[in-house]
PDB file of C-alpha atoms in Angstrom:
ATOM      1  CA  ASP V 565     -59.852  -0.862 -24.060  1.00 95.00           C
ATOM      2  CA  ILE V 566     -58.062  -1.665 -27.266  1.00 97.00           C
ATOM      3  CA  GLN V 567     -54.656  -2.997 -26.407  1.00 96.00           C
ATOM      4  CA  VAL V 568     -51.589  -2.292 -28.495  1.00 98.00           C
ATOM      5  CA  THR V 569     -48.685  -4.686 -28.811  1.00 98.00           C
ATOM      6  CA  GLN V 570     -45.519  -3.380 -30.445  1.00 98.00           C
ATOM      7  CA  SER V 571     -42.517  -5.469 -31.414  1.00 98.00           C
ATOM      8  CA  PRO V 572     -39.658  -5.781 -31.104  1.00 97.00           C
ATOM      9  CA  SER V 573     -38.923  -3.859 -27.901  1.00 97.00           C
ATOM     10  CA  SER V 574     -35.394  -3.185 -29.101  1.00 97.00           C
ATOM     11  CA  LEU V 575     -33.601  -3.495 -32.386  1.00 96.00           C
ATOM     12  CA  SER V 576     -29.975  -3.106 -33.433  1.00 97.00           C
ATOM     13  CA  ALA V 577     -29.202  -1.997 -36.931  1.00 97.00           C
ATOM     14  CA  SER V 578     -26.577  -0.258 -39.008  1.00 96.00           C
ATOM     15  CA  VAL V 579     -26.661   2.851 -41.162  1.00 96.00           C
ATOM     16  CA  GLY V 580     -28.082   1.893 -44.541  1.00 96.00           C
ATOM     17  CA  ASP V 581     -30.161  -0.973 -43.223  1.00 97.00           C
ATOM     18  CA  ARG V 582     -33.867  -1.461 -43.720  1.00 98.00           C
ATOM     19  CA  VAL V 583     -35.812  -2.034 -40.469  1.00 98.00           C
ATOM     20  CA  THR V 584     -39.353  -3.078 -39.749  1.00 98.00           C
ATOM     21  CA  ILE V 585     -41.336  -2.430 -36.591  1.00 98.00           C
ATOM     22  CA  THR V 586     -44.786  -3.974 -36.093  1.00 98.00           C
ATOM     23  CA  CYS V 587     -47.811  -3.018 -34.083  1.00 98.00           C
ATOM     24  CA  ARG V 588     -50.835  -5.215 -33.405  1.00 98.00           C
ATOM     25  CA  THR V 589     -54.117  -4.123 -31.856  1.00 98.00           C
ATOM     26  CA  SER V 590     -56.492  -6.303 -29.894  1.00 98.00           C
ATOM     27  CA  GLN V 591     -59.456  -5.233 -32.053  1.00 98.00           C
ATOM     28  CA  SER V 592     -59.723  -3.594 -35.423  1.00 98.00           C
ATOM     29  CA  VAL V 593     -58.830   0.057 -35.461  1.00 97.00           C
ATOM     30  CA  SER V 594     -59.391   0.490 -39.187  1.00 96.00           C
ATOM     31  CA  ARG V 595     -56.561   2.841 -40.166  1.00 96.00           C
ATOM     32  CA  TYR V 596     -56.568   4.825 -36.899  1.00 97.00           C
ATOM     33  CA  LEU V 597     -52.961   3.963 -36.154  1.00 97.00           C
ATOM     34  CA  ASN V 598     -50.144   6.534 -35.786  1.00 98.00           C
ATOM     35  CA  TRP V 599     -46.356   6.269 -35.463  1.00 98.00           C
ATOM     36  CA  TYR V 600     -44.117   8.610 -33.466  1.00 98.00           C
ATOM     37  CA  GLN V 601     -40.371   9.006 -33.054  1.00 98.00           C
ATOM     38  CA  GLN V 602     -38.863  10.121 -29.772  1.00 97.00           C
ATOM     39  CA  LYS V 603     -35.323  11.111 -28.980  1.00 96.00           C
ATOM     40  CA  PRO V 604     -33.877  11.306 -25.474  1.00 94.00           C
ATOM     41  CA  GLY V 605     -35.175  14.285 -23.552  1.00 94.00           C
ATOM     42  CA  LYS V 606     -37.491  15.337 -26.325  1.00 97.00           C
ATOM     43  CA  ALA V 607     -41.214  15.083 -27.011  1.00 97.00           C
ATOM     44  CA  PRO V 608     -42.519  12.453 -29.416  1.00 98.00           C
ATOM     45  CA  LYS V 609     -42.759  13.574 -33.032  1.00 98.00           C
ATOM     46  CA  LEU V 610     -45.484  12.437 -35.398  1.00 98.00           C
ATOM     47  CA  LEU V 611     -44.059  10.448 -38.308  1.00 98.00           C
ATOM     48  CA  ILE V 612     -46.985   8.561 -39.839  1.00 98.00           C
ATOM     49  CA  TYR V 613     -50.728   9.073 -39.299  1.00 97.00           C
ATOM     50  CA  ALA V 614     -53.731   7.129 -40.512  1.00 97.00           C
ATOM     51  CA  ALA V 615     -51.486   4.065 -40.911  1.00 97.00           C
ATOM     52  CA  SER V 616     -49.685   5.185 -44.008  1.00 97.00           C
ATOM     53  CA  SER V 617     -49.743   8.980 -44.427  1.00 97.00           C
ATOM     54  CA  LEU V 618     -46.395  10.713 -44.030  1.00 98.00           C
ATOM     55  CA  GLN V 619     -46.496  13.744 -41.783  1.00 97.00           C
ATOM     56  CA  SER V 620     -45.243  16.930 -43.459  1.00 96.00           C
ATOM     57  CA  GLY V 621     -41.462  17.285 -43.286  1.00 96.00           C
ATOM     58  CA  VAL V 622     -40.802  13.605 -42.531  1.00 98.00           C
ATOM     59  CA  PRO V 623     -38.262  11.970 -44.903  1.00 97.00           C
ATOM     60  CA  SER V 624     -39.727   9.529 -47.464  1.00 97.00           C
ATOM     61  CA  ARG V 625     -37.551   6.687 -46.143  1.00 98.00           C
ATOM     62  CA  PHE V 626     -40.243   6.292 -43.501  1.00 98.00           C
ATOM     63  CA  ALA V 627     -43.273   4.327 -44.559  1.00 98.00           C
ATOM     64  CA  GLY V 628     -46.296   2.847 -42.807  1.00 98.00           C
ATOM     65  CA  SER V 629     -48.722   0.159 -43.845  1.00 98.00           C
ATOM     66  CA  GLY V 630     -51.540  -1.935 -42.562  1.00 98.00           C
ATOM     67  CA  SER V 631     -55.189  -1.752 -41.517  1.00 97.00           C
ATOM     68  CA  GLY V 632     -57.430  -3.545 -39.127  1.00 97.00           C
ATOM     69  CA  THR V 633     -55.199  -5.067 -36.437  1.00 98.00           C
ATOM     70  CA  ASN V 634     -51.770  -5.378 -38.073  1.00 98.00           C
ATOM     71  CA  PHE V 635     -49.502  -2.470 -38.879  1.00 98.00           C
ATOM     72  CA  THR V 636     -45.915  -1.943 -39.888  1.00 98.00           C
ATOM     73  CA  LEU V 637     -43.417   0.938 -39.845  1.00 98.00           C
ATOM     74  CA  ILE V 638     -40.579   0.543 -42.277  1.00 98.00           C
ATOM     75  CA  ILE V 639     -37.505   2.671 -42.268  1.00 98.00           C
ATOM     76  CA  ASN V 640     -35.494   2.348 -45.501  1.00 97.00           C
ATOM     77  CA  SER V 641     -31.818   3.127 -45.666  1.00 95.00           C
ATOM     78  CA  LEU V 642     -31.322   4.047 -42.019  1.00 97.00           C
ATOM     79  CA  GLN V 643     -29.614   7.282 -41.297  1.00 96.00           C
ATOM     80  CA  SER V 644     -27.710   8.126 -38.083  1.00 95.00           C
ATOM     81  CA  ASP V 645     -30.577  10.553 -37.173  1.00 96.00           C
ATOM     82  CA  ASP V 646     -33.040   7.686 -37.119  1.00 97.00           C
ATOM     83  CA  PHE V 647     -31.641   5.962 -34.023  1.00 94.00           C
ATOM     84  CA  ALA V 648     -34.361   6.733 -31.517  1.00 97.00           C
ATOM     85  CA  ARG V 649     -37.402   5.223 -29.807  1.00 97.00           C
ATOM     86  CA  TYR V 650     -40.534   4.573 -31.863  1.00 98.00           C
ATOM     87  CA  PHE V 651     -44.098   4.277 -30.631  1.00 98.00           C
ATOM     88  CA  CYS V 652     -47.372   3.356 -32.312  1.00 98.00           C
ATOM     89  CA  GLN V 653     -50.702   4.643 -31.028  1.00 98.00           C
ATOM     90  CA  GLN V 654     -54.295   3.654 -31.707  1.00 98.00           C
ATOM     91  CA  SER V 655     -56.676   6.596 -31.993  1.00 96.00           C
ATOM     92  CA  TYR V 656     -59.768   4.666 -32.938  1.00 96.00           C
ATOM     93  CA  SER V 657     -61.360   4.666 -29.535  1.00 95.00           C
ATOM     94  CA  ILE V 658     -60.839   6.167 -26.096  1.00 96.00           C
ATOM     95  CA  PRO V 659     -58.639   5.564 -24.290  1.00 96.00           C
ATOM     96  CA  TYR V 660     -56.011   6.141 -26.895  1.00 97.00           C
ATOM     97  CA  ILE V 661     -53.283   3.668 -26.128  1.00 97.00           C
ATOM     98  CA  PHE V 662     -49.664   3.679 -27.133  1.00 98.00           C
ATOM     99  CA  GLY V 663     -47.444   0.741 -27.807  1.00 98.00           C
ATOM    100  CA  GLN V 664     -44.618   0.101 -25.356  1.00 96.00           C
ATOM    101  CA  GLY V 665     -42.040   1.377 -27.823  1.00 97.00           C
ATOM    102  CA  THR V 666     -39.102   0.081 -29.825  1.00 97.00           C
ATOM    103  CA  ASN V 667     -35.581   1.236 -29.105  1.00 97.00           C
ATOM    104  CA  LEU V 668     -33.678   1.429 -32.353  1.00 97.00           C
ATOM    105  CA  GLU V 669     -29.935   1.231 -31.610  1.00 96.00           C
ATOM    106  CA  ILE V 670     -26.791   1.410 -33.631  1.00 89.00           C
ATOM    107  CA  GLN V 671     -25.248  -1.965 -34.143  1.00 87.00           C
TER     108      GLN V 671
ATOM    109  CA  GLN G 381     -46.103  26.585 -37.133  1.00 93.00           C
ATOM    110  CA  VAL G 382     -48.034  25.711 -34.002  1.00 97.00           C
ATOM    111  CA  GLN G 383     -46.069  25.642 -30.785  1.00 98.00           C
ATOM    112  CA  LEU G 384     -47.147  24.484 -27.355  1.00 98.00           C
ATOM    113  CA  GLN G 385     -45.494  25.279 -24.041  1.00 98.00           C
ATOM    114  CA  GLU G 386     -46.300  23.614 -20.725  1.00 98.00           C
ATOM    115  CA  SER G 387     -46.070  25.461 -17.413  1.00 98.00           C
ATOM    116  CA  GLY G 388     -46.651  24.446 -13.811  1.00 95.00           C
ATOM    117  CA  PRO G 389     -44.975  23.212 -10.656  1.00 95.00           C
ATOM    118  CA  GLY G 390     -42.221  20.675 -10.891  1.00 94.00           C
ATOM    119  CA  LEU G 391     -42.965  19.276  -7.412  1.00 97.00           C
ATOM    120  CA  VAL G 392     -46.344  18.385  -5.896  1.00 98.00           C
ATOM    121  CA  LYS G 393     -47.004  16.859  -2.528  1.00 98.00           C
ATOM    122  CA  PRO G 394     -48.930  13.580  -2.154  1.00 98.00           C
ATOM    123  CA  SER G 395     -52.712  14.077  -2.031  1.00 97.00           C
ATOM    124  CA  GLU G 396     -52.465  17.575  -3.559  1.00 98.00           C
ATOM    125  CA  THR G 397     -53.791  18.680  -6.924  1.00 98.00           C
ATOM    126  CA  LEU G 398     -51.564  19.152  -9.955  1.00 98.00           C
ATOM    127  CA  SER G 399     -52.375  22.175 -12.072  1.00 98.00           C
ATOM    128  CA  LEU G 400     -50.662  22.516 -15.451  1.00 98.00           C
ATOM    129  CA  SER G 401     -51.229  24.997 -18.282  1.00 98.00           C
ATOM    130  CA  CYS G 402     -50.294  24.827 -21.924  1.00 98.00           C
ATOM    131  CA  THR G 403     -50.036  27.957 -23.977  1.00 98.00           C
ATOM    132  CA  VAL G 404     -50.566  27.681 -27.705  1.00 98.00           C
ATOM    133  CA  SER G 405     -48.859  29.971 -30.186  1.00 97.00           C
ATOM    134  CA  GLY G 406     -48.908  30.088 -33.992  1.00 96.00           C
ATOM    135  CA  GLY G 407     -52.557  29.093 -34.140  1.00 95.00           C
ATOM    136  CA  THR G 408     -55.867  29.637 -32.403  1.00 95.00           C
ATOM    137  CA  ILE G 409     -57.163  27.307 -29.756  1.00 97.00           C
ATOM    138  CA  SER G 410     -60.715  28.338 -30.717  1.00 96.00           C
ATOM    139  CA  SER G 411     -60.993  25.985 -33.684  1.00 93.00           C
ATOM    140  CA  SER G 412     -63.680  23.428 -34.023  1.00 93.00           C
ATOM    141  CA  LEU G 413     -61.176  21.171 -35.843  1.00 94.00           C
ATOM    142  CA  TYR G 414     -58.722  20.513 -33.065  1.00 96.00           C
ATOM    143  CA  TYR G 415     -58.745  19.037 -29.622  1.00 97.00           C
ATOM    144  CA  TRP G 416     -56.050  19.835 -27.085  1.00 98.00           C
ATOM    145  CA  ALA G 417     -54.530  16.957 -25.183  1.00 98.00           C
ATOM    146  CA  TRP G 418     -52.464  15.978 -22.231  1.00 98.00           C
ATOM    147  CA  ILE G 419     -50.226  12.930 -22.300  1.00 98.00           C
ATOM    148  CA  ARG G 420     -47.777  11.702 -19.694  1.00 98.00           C
ATOM    149  CA  GLN G 421     -44.773   9.480 -19.776  1.00 98.00           C
ATOM    150  CA  THR G 422     -43.167   7.364 -17.160  1.00 93.00           C
ATOM    151  CA  PRO G 423     -40.301   4.855 -17.467  1.00 80.00           C
ATOM    152  CA  GLY G 424     -42.525   2.086 -16.157  1.00 79.00           C
ATOM    153  CA  LYS G 425     -45.852   2.682 -17.958  1.00 80.00           C
ATOM    154  CA  GLY G 426     -44.643   4.433 -21.092  1.00 92.00           C
ATOM    155  CA  LEU G 427     -46.862   6.984 -22.812  1.00 97.00           C
ATOM    156  CA  GLU G 428     -50.331   7.414 -21.379  1.00 97.00           C
ATOM    157  CA  TRP G 429     -53.050   9.583 -22.881  1.00 98.00           C
ATOM    158  CA  ILE G 430     -54.823  11.532 -20.109  1.00 98.00           C
ATOM    159  CA  ALA G 431     -57.501  13.575 -21.796  1.00 97.00           C
ATOM    160  CA  HIS G 432     -58.358  16.055 -24.520  1.00 97.00           C
ATOM    161  CA  VAL G 433     -60.570  19.145 -24.648  1.00 97.00           C
ATOM    162  CA  LEU G 434     -62.293  21.217 -27.310  1.00 97.00           C
ATOM    163  CA  TYR G 435     -62.334  24.988 -27.010  1.00 96.00           C
ATOM    164  CA  THR G 436     -65.969  24.745 -25.867  1.00 96.00           C
ATOM    165  CA  GLY G 437     -64.848  22.771 -22.845  1.00 95.00           C
ATOM    166  CA  THR G 438     -66.100  19.408 -24.071  1.00 95.00           C
ATOM    167  CA  THR G 439     -63.681  16.911 -22.546  1.00 96.00           C
ATOM    168  CA  TYR G 440     -62.849  13.258 -23.087  1.00 96.00           C
ATOM    169  CA  SER G 441     -60.765  11.574 -20.389  1.00 96.00           C
ATOM    170  CA  ASN G 442     -59.023   8.260 -19.847  1.00 97.00           C
ATOM    171  CA  PRO G 443     -61.430   6.159 -17.788  1.00 96.00           C
ATOM    172  CA  SER G 444     -58.542   5.167 -15.530  1.00 95.00           C
ATOM    173  CA  LEU G 445     -58.146   8.801 -14.505  1.00 94.00           C
ATOM    174  CA  LYS G 446     -61.513  10.270 -15.253  1.00 85.00           C
ATOM    175  CA  SER G 447     -62.630  10.899 -11.642  1.00 92.00           C
ATOM    176  CA  ARG G 448     -59.433  12.848 -11.015  1.00 97.00           C
ATOM    177  CA  VAL G 449     -59.159  14.877 -14.229  1.00 97.00           C
ATOM    178  CA  THR G 450     -60.548  18.313 -15.051  1.00 97.00           C
ATOM    179  CA  MET G 451     -59.645  20.229 -18.171  1.00 97.00           C
ATOM    180  CA  SER G 452     -60.437  23.830 -19.058  1.00 97.00           C
ATOM    181  CA  VAL G 453     -59.809  26.295 -21.851  1.00 98.00           C
ATOM    182  CA  ASP G 454     -59.068  30.003 -21.713  1.00 97.00           C
ATOM    183  CA  THR G 455     -59.532  31.300 -25.230  1.00 96.00           C
ATOM    184  CA  SER G 456     -58.535  34.834 -24.270  1.00 97.00           C
ATOM    185  CA  LYS G 457     -55.054  33.526 -23.376  1.00 97.00           C
ATOM    186  CA  ASN G 458     -54.986  30.772 -26.057  1.00 97.00           C
ATOM    187  CA  GLN G 459     -54.326  28.357 -23.244  1.00 98.00           C
ATOM    188  CA  PHE G 460     -55.729  25.123 -21.901  1.00 98.00           C
ATOM    189  CA  SER G 461     -55.204  23.527 -18.484  1.00 98.00           C
ATOM    190  CA  LEU G 462     -55.182  20.216 -16.645  1.00 98.00           C
ATOM    191  CA  ASN G 463     -56.073  19.604 -13.014  1.00 98.00           C
ATOM    192  CA  LEU G 464     -55.280  16.187 -11.600  1.00 98.00           C
ATOM    193  CA  THR G 465     -56.423  15.620  -8.058  1.00 98.00           C
ATOM    194  CA  SER G 466     -55.168  13.281  -5.309  1.00 97.00           C
ATOM    195  CA  MET G 467     -51.653  13.009  -6.632  1.00 98.00           C
ATOM    196  CA  THR G 468     -49.494   9.996  -5.600  1.00 97.00           C
ATOM    197  CA  ALA G 469     -45.965   8.918  -6.433  1.00 96.00           C
ATOM    198  CA  ALA G 470     -47.422   6.893  -9.270  1.00 95.00           C
ATOM    199  CA  ASP G 471     -48.300  10.191 -10.967  1.00 97.00           C
ATOM    200  CA  THR G 472     -44.649  11.218 -11.146  1.00 97.00           C
ATOM    201  CA  ALA G 473     -44.030  11.662 -14.887  1.00 98.00           C
ATOM    202  CA  VAL G 474     -43.166  13.992 -17.704  1.00 98.00           C
ATOM    203  CA  TYR G 475     -46.396  15.680 -18.769  1.00 98.00           C
ATOM    204  CA  TYR G 476     -46.832  16.773 -22.390  1.00 98.00           C
ATOM    205  CA  CYS G 477     -49.510  18.909 -23.991  1.00 98.00           C
ATOM    206  CA  ALA G 478     -50.322  18.331 -27.627  1.00 98.00           C
ATOM    207  CA  ARG G 479     -52.739  19.147 -30.405  1.00 98.00           C
ATOM    208  CA  ARG G 480     -55.010  16.393 -31.618  1.00 97.00           C
ATOM    209  CA  ALA G 481     -55.669  16.517 -35.335  1.00 94.00           C
ATOM    210  CA  PRO G 482     -59.272  16.302 -36.602  1.00 91.00           C
ATOM    211  CA  GLY G 483     -61.040  13.000 -36.279  1.00 86.00           C
ATOM    212  CA  GLY G 484     -61.931  10.948 -39.330  1.00 86.00           C
ATOM    213  CA  VAL G 485     -59.835   8.470 -41.206  1.00 85.00           C
ATOM    214  CA  ALA G 486     -57.920  11.195 -43.123  1.00 86.00           C
ATOM    215  CA  THR G 487     -55.964  12.457 -40.078  1.00 88.00           C
ATOM    216  CA  ALA G 488     -56.892   9.659 -37.619  1.00 90.00           C
ATOM    217  CA  SER G 489     -56.960  11.972 -34.564  1.00 93.00           C
ATOM    218  CA  SER G 490     -53.198  11.915 -34.480  1.00 96.00           C
ATOM    219  CA  LEU G 491     -51.161  14.099 -32.110  1.00 98.00           C
ATOM    220  CA  ASP G 492     -49.440  16.402 -34.573  1.00 97.00           C
ATOM    221  CA  PHE G 493     -47.830  19.048 -32.410  1.00 98.00           C
ATOM    222  CA  TRP G 494     -46.357  18.558 -28.944  1.00 98.00           C
ATOM    223  CA  GLY G 495     -44.951  20.735 -26.192  1.00 98.00           C
ATOM    224  CA  GLN G 496     -41.468  19.987 -24.844  1.00 98.00           C
ATOM    225  CA  GLY G 497     -42.845  18.370 -21.708  1.00 98.00           C
ATOM    226  CA  THR G 498     -42.539  19.185 -18.019  1.00 98.00           C
ATOM    227  CA  LEU G 499     -41.350  16.867 -15.289  1.00 97.00           C
ATOM    228  CA  VAL G 500     -43.668  16.634 -12.310  1.00 98.00           C
ATOM    229  CA  THR G 501     -42.446  14.833  -9.240  1.00 97.00           C
ATOM    230  CA  VAL G 502     -44.783  13.830  -6.430  1.00 97.00           C
ATOM    231  CA  SER G 503     -42.948  13.880  -3.098  1.00 97.00           C
ATOM    232  CA  SER G 504     -43.370  15.236   0.393  1.00 96.00           C
TER     233      SER G 504
END
């Protein structure tokens, strides 16, 4: 199985800040890396697919980068609506595995 | 806009089989482009991909659950289903159905539409 390590597990930030979340895979997944946002009691929502493509309707302050084994989600100019949990997921090979998540909290 | 809705029991007894269905609206399940997936979430293990199925019935399952998982598709109802046998307390989770985007680097098999989730508790 390709393991996925996401960091940090939690992050405190303020409105207007720029934050970075990283995801590392145990083997190359090319660009088969996706990012999701989840709010309490809700289903995950796709933000970024194929490492850097913005899902339709997602604000442009979200950006993804990386390939191979190292990936980054950047949120520019944090808004109050962005405080949530974020997950990465590798979809290169079965079983698809998710990162453990990052809780983004208001500082 | 594609929408998915899970249905099934909220409580299952240990050793029994869980049966969940997912009804798809706003799009056809009978597309060769999309697979239809089940994912579950627990506080301890996080998000776990269970399996996904094509409208033909072709299924890919998580090896950790493979012997217990059966998926099926009912194209007449635009619905797909999950059966998970030999349930234990460790299977207590929120179960989500989702649509898997096409494979290939362009869409990276991402999960682009999700149901709201249904909590399944395993208890006698």
